Amino acid sequence: MMPRNTLFLIIFISLCVFISLFSVYQFNLIDKVSVKGSKRMIKNNLLTLKSNMGLKPKDDSRPTTCEELTRKLPKTVQKQNHLQPVEFFNLSYNNDAYLDEIRYIHSPKDLCKRKSEEEKLILVLIISDTLDSGYIFRRAIRASWANITEHNGWSIRTAFILGKSLNADRMTNISHESQQYRDIIQGSFGDGYYNFTDKTMTGYRWAQQFCQHASLIMRVTQDVVVNIPQLQIWGELFHKENKTRIYLGQIYSNVRHHRGGKYMFKCPIKWPNQIYPPYAAGAGYAVSMDLAIDLNAMFCRTPFVFPDDNYIGEMVAALDIQPYPSINFQ
């Protein structure tokens, strides 16, 4: 039989070991809770600090505000005897109230996720709509030229820009389509023909926010077929020559304002002359990212114009940029 003192000693040692293990467990548990609590406290303090500094937490459903876009305004040039109104040069017009109300209903924020720091990327923005015919176009595009996502060392990404439909069934269908393909940028504005300007502005703002490493942005309507190999050739050419402020397309000159019909000129200010500056036809044109960033600032500080292709041409003229005409845009 074991001596009583030895038995008590074994029990005492066992009890000490148990208490020690329990204390370690408690310490680890408290430590984990403390770390989680500390992380939560730090996050809350950061949000409070941002709020006190006038900075809002990141909201991926909100395009970058005009206040942020216009912190550095591009330099404009008012040439002698130029035909444009002064509002396109002094950048004092204010569209903040309208543009800052726009939200992304759908936004494929990971579409342009970098594969590497050396990645060369071209973004194609396609003006589409919520009609049934729009879905037919998108389906055909995805199955054809937009199916090319890599070409000669370049990444190609495509996204469709839509407005908001009043038809609940169509909105539901768009939601399902967006979840399936992750390539739809839908804004909270209307989806009519006269919303082309809204769609173009939203596409460029989205590009600056989520795809800023793209070298070239091609903007087309959904009834256009894009020659991806040719697009890549342009991208490579401009990349090798380190070209900036690129505005490329089929350039029209000395075009008079349309006074009626589908293409009727719309602008909130009066024009002393009824002739547009040179502009690239709206079926398809390309701009470099640095120019898109300048245009985003000017959208906030110049009068809106319809058609949108004329609007881009007016701002490009104010920036004193010479367009690149190309016979390939046919």
Coordinates of C-alpha atoms in Angstrom, one line a residue, residues 20-325:
S20 CA -1.5 25.5 -14.4
L21 CA -3.0 24.0 -17.5
F22 CA -6.4 25.7 -16.8
S23 CA -4.6 29.0 -16.2
V24 CA -2.8 28.7 -19.5
Y25 CA -6.1 27.9 -21.3
Q26 CA -7.8 30.9 -19.7
F27 CA -4.8 33.2 -20.6
N28 CA -5.0 32.0 -24.3
L29 CA -8.7 32.5 -24.4
I30 CA -8.5 35.9 -22.8
D31 CA -5.7 36.8 -25.2
K32 CA -7.7 35.8 -28.2
V33 CA -10.7 37.8 -27.1
S34 CA -8.4 40.8 -26.3
V35 CA -6.9 40.7 -29.7
K36 CA -10.3 40.5 -31.4
G37 CA -11.5 43.3 -29.2
S38 CA -8.4 45.4 -29.9
K39 CA -8.8 44.9 -33.7
R40 CA -12.4 45.9 -33.4
M41 CA -11.5 49.0 -31.3
I42 CA -8.8 50.0 -33.8
K43 CA -11.2 49.7 -36.7
N44 CA -13.9 51.8 -34.9
N45 CA -11.3 54.4 -34.0
L46 CA -10.1 54.6 -37.6
L47 CA -13.7 55.1 -38.8
T48 CA -14.2 57.8 -36.2
L49 CA -11.0 59.4 -37.2
K50 CA -12.0 59.4 -40.9
S51 CA -15.4 60.8 -40.0
N52 CA -13.7 63.6 -38.0
M53 CA -11.4 64.4 -40.9
G54 CA -14.3 64.6 -43.3
L55 CA -13.3 61.4 -45.1
K56 CA -15.9 58.7 -45.7
P57 CA -15.2 55.0 -45.4
K58 CA -14.8 53.3 -48.8
D59 CA -18.1 52.5 -50.5
D60 CA -17.8 50.5 -53.7
S61 CA -21.3 51.3 -54.7
R62 CA -20.5 55.0 -55.0
P63 CA -18.4 56.5 -57.8
T64 CA -15.6 58.8 -56.9
T65 CA -17.1 62.2 -56.0
C66 CA -16.5 65.4 -57.9
E67 CA -14.7 66.9 -55.0
E68 CA -12.2 64.1 -55.2
L69 CA -12.0 64.2 -59.0
T70 CA -11.4 67.9 -59.2
R71 CA -8.7 68.3 -56.7
K72 CA -6.3 68.6 -59.6
L73 CA -8.0 70.2 -62.6
P74 CA -6.5 69.8 -66.0
K75 CA -5.0 72.8 -67.8
T76 CA -7.3 74.1 -70.5
V77 CA -6.5 76.3 -73.5
Q78 CA -8.8 79.0 -74.9
K79 CA -7.5 79.7 -78.4
Q80 CA -8.1 83.1 -80.1
N81 CA -11.4 83.1 -82.0
H82 CA -12.3 79.7 -80.8
L83 CA -15.9 78.7 -81.4
Q84 CA -16.6 77.2 -78.0
P85 CA -18.4 78.9 -75.1
V86 CA -16.2 80.0 -72.2
E87 CA -17.8 77.4 -69.9
F88 CA -15.7 74.7 -71.5
F89 CA -12.5 76.6 -70.5
N90 CA -12.9 78.3 -67.2
L91 CA -14.1 75.0 -65.5
S92 CA -16.5 76.9 -63.2
Y93 CA -19.6 75.0 -64.0
N94 CA -20.8 72.7 -61.2
N95 CA -22.4 69.3 -61.8
D96 CA -21.6 67.9 -58.3
A97 CA -25.2 67.6 -57.1
Y98 CA -26.2 65.5 -60.1
L99 CA -23.0 63.3 -60.5
D100 CA -22.6 62.6 -56.8
E101 CA -26.1 61.2 -56.6
I102 CA -25.2 58.4 -59.1
R103 CA -24.7 55.0 -57.6
Y104 CA -23.5 51.7 -59.0
I105 CA -26.3 49.2 -59.0
H106 CA -23.9 46.6 -60.3
S107 CA -20.1 47.0 -60.5
P108 CA -17.6 44.3 -61.4
K109 CA -14.9 45.8 -59.2
D110 CA -12.6 42.8 -59.6
L111 CA -12.8 42.7 -63.4
C112 CA -9.4 44.5 -63.8
K113 CA -7.6 42.8 -60.9
R114 CA -3.9 42.9 -61.6
K115 CA -2.1 39.6 -62.5
S116 CA 1.3 41.3 -62.1
E117 CA 2.8 44.7 -61.9
E118 CA 4.0 44.4 -65.5
E119 CA 0.5 43.6 -66.9
K120 CA -0.5 45.5 -70.0
L121 CA -4.2 46.0 -70.1
I122 CA -6.9 47.4 -72.5
L123 CA -10.4 48.0 -71.2
V124 CA -13.4 47.9 -73.6
L125 CA -16.5 49.7 -72.4
I126 CA -19.7 48.8 -74.3
I127 CA -22.7 51.1 -74.2
S128 CA -25.7 48.7 -73.7
D129 CA -29.2 48.8 -72.4
T130 CA -31.8 46.8 -70.3
L131 CA -34.0 45.9 -73.3
D132 CA -34.3 42.3 -74.4
S133 CA -32.4 43.2 -77.5
G134 CA -29.6 44.4 -75.3
Y135 CA -29.2 41.0 -73.8
I136 CA -29.1 39.4 -77.2
F137 CA -26.2 41.8 -78.1
R138 CA -24.3 41.1 -74.9
R139 CA -24.7 37.3 -75.4
A140 CA -23.4 37.5 -78.9
I141 CA -20.5 39.8 -77.9
R142 CA -19.4 37.5 -75.0
A143 CA -19.4 34.5 -77.4
S144 CA -17.4 36.3 -80.0
W145 CA -14.8 39.0 -79.9
A146 CA -15.1 39.7 -76.1
N147 CA -14.1 36.0 -75.6
I148 CA -10.6 37.1 -76.3
T149 CA -9.1 38.0 -73.0
E150 CA -5.4 37.7 -73.8
H151 CA -3.6 38.7 -77.0
N152 CA 0.2 39.1 -77.7
G153 CA 1.0 39.8 -74.1
W154 CA -1.9 42.1 -73.5
S155 CA -4.9 41.5 -71.2
I156 CA -8.3 42.6 -72.7
R157 CA -11.3 43.2 -70.4
T158 CA -14.8 44.1 -71.4
A159 CA -17.7 45.6 -69.5
F160 CA -21.2 46.6 -70.4
I161 CA -22.7 50.0 -69.2
L162 CA -26.4 50.1 -68.5
G163 CA -28.9 52.5 -66.9
K164 CA -31.8 51.7 -64.6
S165 CA -35.0 50.3 -66.1
L166 CA -38.5 51.0 -64.6
N167 CA -39.4 47.4 -65.4
A168 CA -38.9 45.2 -62.3
D169 CA -38.5 42.0 -64.3
R170 CA -35.8 43.4 -66.5
M171 CA -33.9 44.7 -63.4
T172 CA -34.1 41.2 -61.9
N173 CA -32.8 39.6 -65.1
I174 CA -29.9 42.1 -65.2
S175 CA -29.1 41.2 -61.6
H176 CA -28.9 37.5 -62.4
E177 CA -26.8 38.3 -65.5
S178 CA -24.5 40.4 -63.5
Q179 CA -24.0 37.7 -60.9
Q180 CA -23.3 35.2 -63.6
Y181 CA -20.9 37.1 -65.9
R182 CA -19.4 39.8 -63.6
D183 CA -19.1 42.3 -66.4
I184 CA -22.0 44.7 -66.0
I185 CA -21.7 48.3 -64.8
Q186 CA -25.2 49.6 -64.1
G187 CA -25.8 53.2 -63.0
S188 CA -28.8 54.6 -61.1
F189 CA -29.8 56.9 -63.9
G190 CA -32.3 56.3 -66.7
D191 CA -31.7 53.8 -69.5
G192 CA -33.0 55.8 -72.5
Y193 CA -31.2 56.9 -75.6
Y194 CA -30.5 60.4 -74.2
N195 CA -28.7 58.8 -71.3
F196 CA -25.7 58.0 -73.5
T197 CA -23.8 60.8 -71.9
D198 CA -24.5 59.4 -68.4
K199 CA -23.3 56.0 -69.5
T200 CA -20.1 57.3 -71.0
M201 CA -19.3 59.4 -67.9
T202 CA -20.1 56.5 -65.6
G203 CA -17.8 54.2 -67.6
Y204 CA -14.8 56.5 -67.4
R205 CA -15.4 57.2 -63.7
W206 CA -15.6 53.4 -63.0
A207 CA -12.4 52.9 -65.1
Q208 CA -10.5 55.4 -63.0
Q209 CA -11.8 53.9 -59.8
F210 CA -11.4 50.2 -60.5
C211 CA -9.2 49.8 -63.6
Q212 CA -6.7 52.7 -63.4
H213 CA -3.8 50.6 -64.6
A214 CA -5.4 50.1 -68.1
S215 CA -3.3 51.8 -70.8
L216 CA -6.2 52.3 -73.2
I217 CA -10.0 52.5 -72.9
M218 CA -12.1 51.7 -75.9
R219 CA -15.7 52.9 -75.8
V220 CA -18.1 51.4 -78.2
T221 CA -21.8 50.9 -78.7
Q222 CA -23.2 47.3 -78.5
D223 CA -23.8 47.1 -82.3
V224 CA -20.1 47.4 -83.0
V225 CA -17.6 44.6 -83.6
V226 CA -14.2 45.3 -82.1
N227 CA -11.1 44.0 -83.9
I228 CA -9.1 42.9 -80.8
P229 CA -5.8 42.2 -82.7
Q230 CA -5.9 45.7 -84.1
L231 CA -6.8 47.2 -80.7
Q232 CA -3.7 45.4 -79.3
I233 CA -1.5 46.8 -82.0
W234 CA -2.6 50.3 -81.1
G235 CA -2.0 49.6 -77.4
E236 CA 1.5 48.3 -78.1
L237 CA 2.3 51.2 -80.4
F238 CA 1.3 53.8 -77.9
H239 CA 3.0 51.9 -75.1
K240 CA 6.3 51.7 -76.9
E241 CA 6.3 55.3 -77.8
N242 CA 5.1 56.3 -74.3
K243 CA 2.3 58.3 -75.8
T244 CA -0.1 60.2 -73.5
R245 CA -3.4 62.0 -73.9
I246 CA -4.6 59.7 -76.7
Y247 CA -7.9 60.4 -78.5
L248 CA -8.3 57.9 -81.4
G249 CA -11.2 57.3 -83.8
Q250 CA -12.9 58.3 -87.0
I251 CA -12.7 62.1 -86.7
Y252 CA -15.5 64.4 -88.0
S253 CA -14.8 68.1 -88.6
N254 CA -17.0 71.1 -89.3
V255 CA -20.2 69.3 -88.3
R256 CA -23.1 71.6 -87.5
H257 CA -25.5 71.1 -84.6
H258 CA -28.6 69.0 -85.3
R259 CA -31.6 71.2 -84.6
G260 CA -34.1 68.3 -84.4
G261 CA -34.5 64.5 -84.7
K262 CA -32.8 61.7 -82.9
Y263 CA -29.4 63.4 -82.8
M264 CA -30.7 66.8 -81.7
F265 CA -28.0 68.9 -79.9
K266 CA -28.8 69.4 -76.2
C267 CA -26.9 71.7 -73.9
P268 CA -27.9 74.0 -71.0
I269 CA -25.9 77.0 -72.4
K270 CA -26.1 78.9 -75.6
W271 CA -23.5 78.5 -78.3
P272 CA -22.4 81.5 -80.3
N273 CA -21.7 79.3 -83.3
Q274 CA -23.5 76.1 -84.4
I275 CA -20.4 74.1 -85.4
Y276 CA -18.8 71.3 -83.3
P277 CA -15.0 71.1 -82.7
P278 CA -13.5 67.9 -84.3
Y279 CA -14.7 64.8 -82.6
A280 CA -14.5 61.0 -82.9
A281 CA -17.7 59.3 -84.0
G282 CA -19.6 57.8 -81.1
A283 CA -19.8 54.2 -82.5
G284 CA -16.3 53.6 -81.2
Y285 CA -13.3 55.6 -80.1
A286 CA -10.3 55.1 -77.7
V287 CA -8.7 57.3 -75.0
S288 CA -5.7 56.8 -72.8
M289 CA -6.2 56.5 -69.1
D290 CA -4.6 59.9 -68.3
L291 CA -7.0 61.6 -70.7
A292 CA -10.0 59.7 -69.1
I293 CA -8.9 61.1 -65.7
D294 CA -8.8 64.6 -67.1
L295 CA -12.3 64.1 -68.7
N296 CA -13.7 62.9 -65.4
A297 CA -12.6 66.1 -63.8
M298 CA -14.1 68.1 -66.6
F299 CA -17.4 66.2 -66.5
C300 CA -17.8 67.8 -63.1
R301 CA -17.0 71.4 -64.3
T302 CA -18.4 71.7 -67.8
P303 CA -22.0 71.8 -69.1
F304 CA -23.4 68.4 -70.1
V305 CA -23.8 67.9 -73.9
F306 CA -25.8 65.4 -75.9
P307 CA -24.7 63.6 -78.1
D308 CA -21.9 62.4 -75.9
D309 CA -19.3 62.0 -78.7
N310 CA -19.6 65.7 -79.4
Y311 CA -19.2 66.4 -75.7
I312 CA -15.9 64.5 -75.6
G313 CA -14.7 66.3 -78.6
E314 CA -15.5 69.7 -77.0
M315 CA -13.5 68.9 -73.9
V316 CA -10.6 67.4 -75.9
A317 CA -10.5 70.7 -77.9
A318 CA -10.4 72.7 -74.6
L319 CA -7.5 70.5 -73.5
D320 CA -5.7 71.4 -76.8
I321 CA -5.3 67.7 -77.7
Q322 CA -5.0 66.7 -81.4
P323 CA -7.1 63.7 -82.2
Y324 CA -5.5 60.6 -83.9
P325 CA -7.6 59.9 -87.0

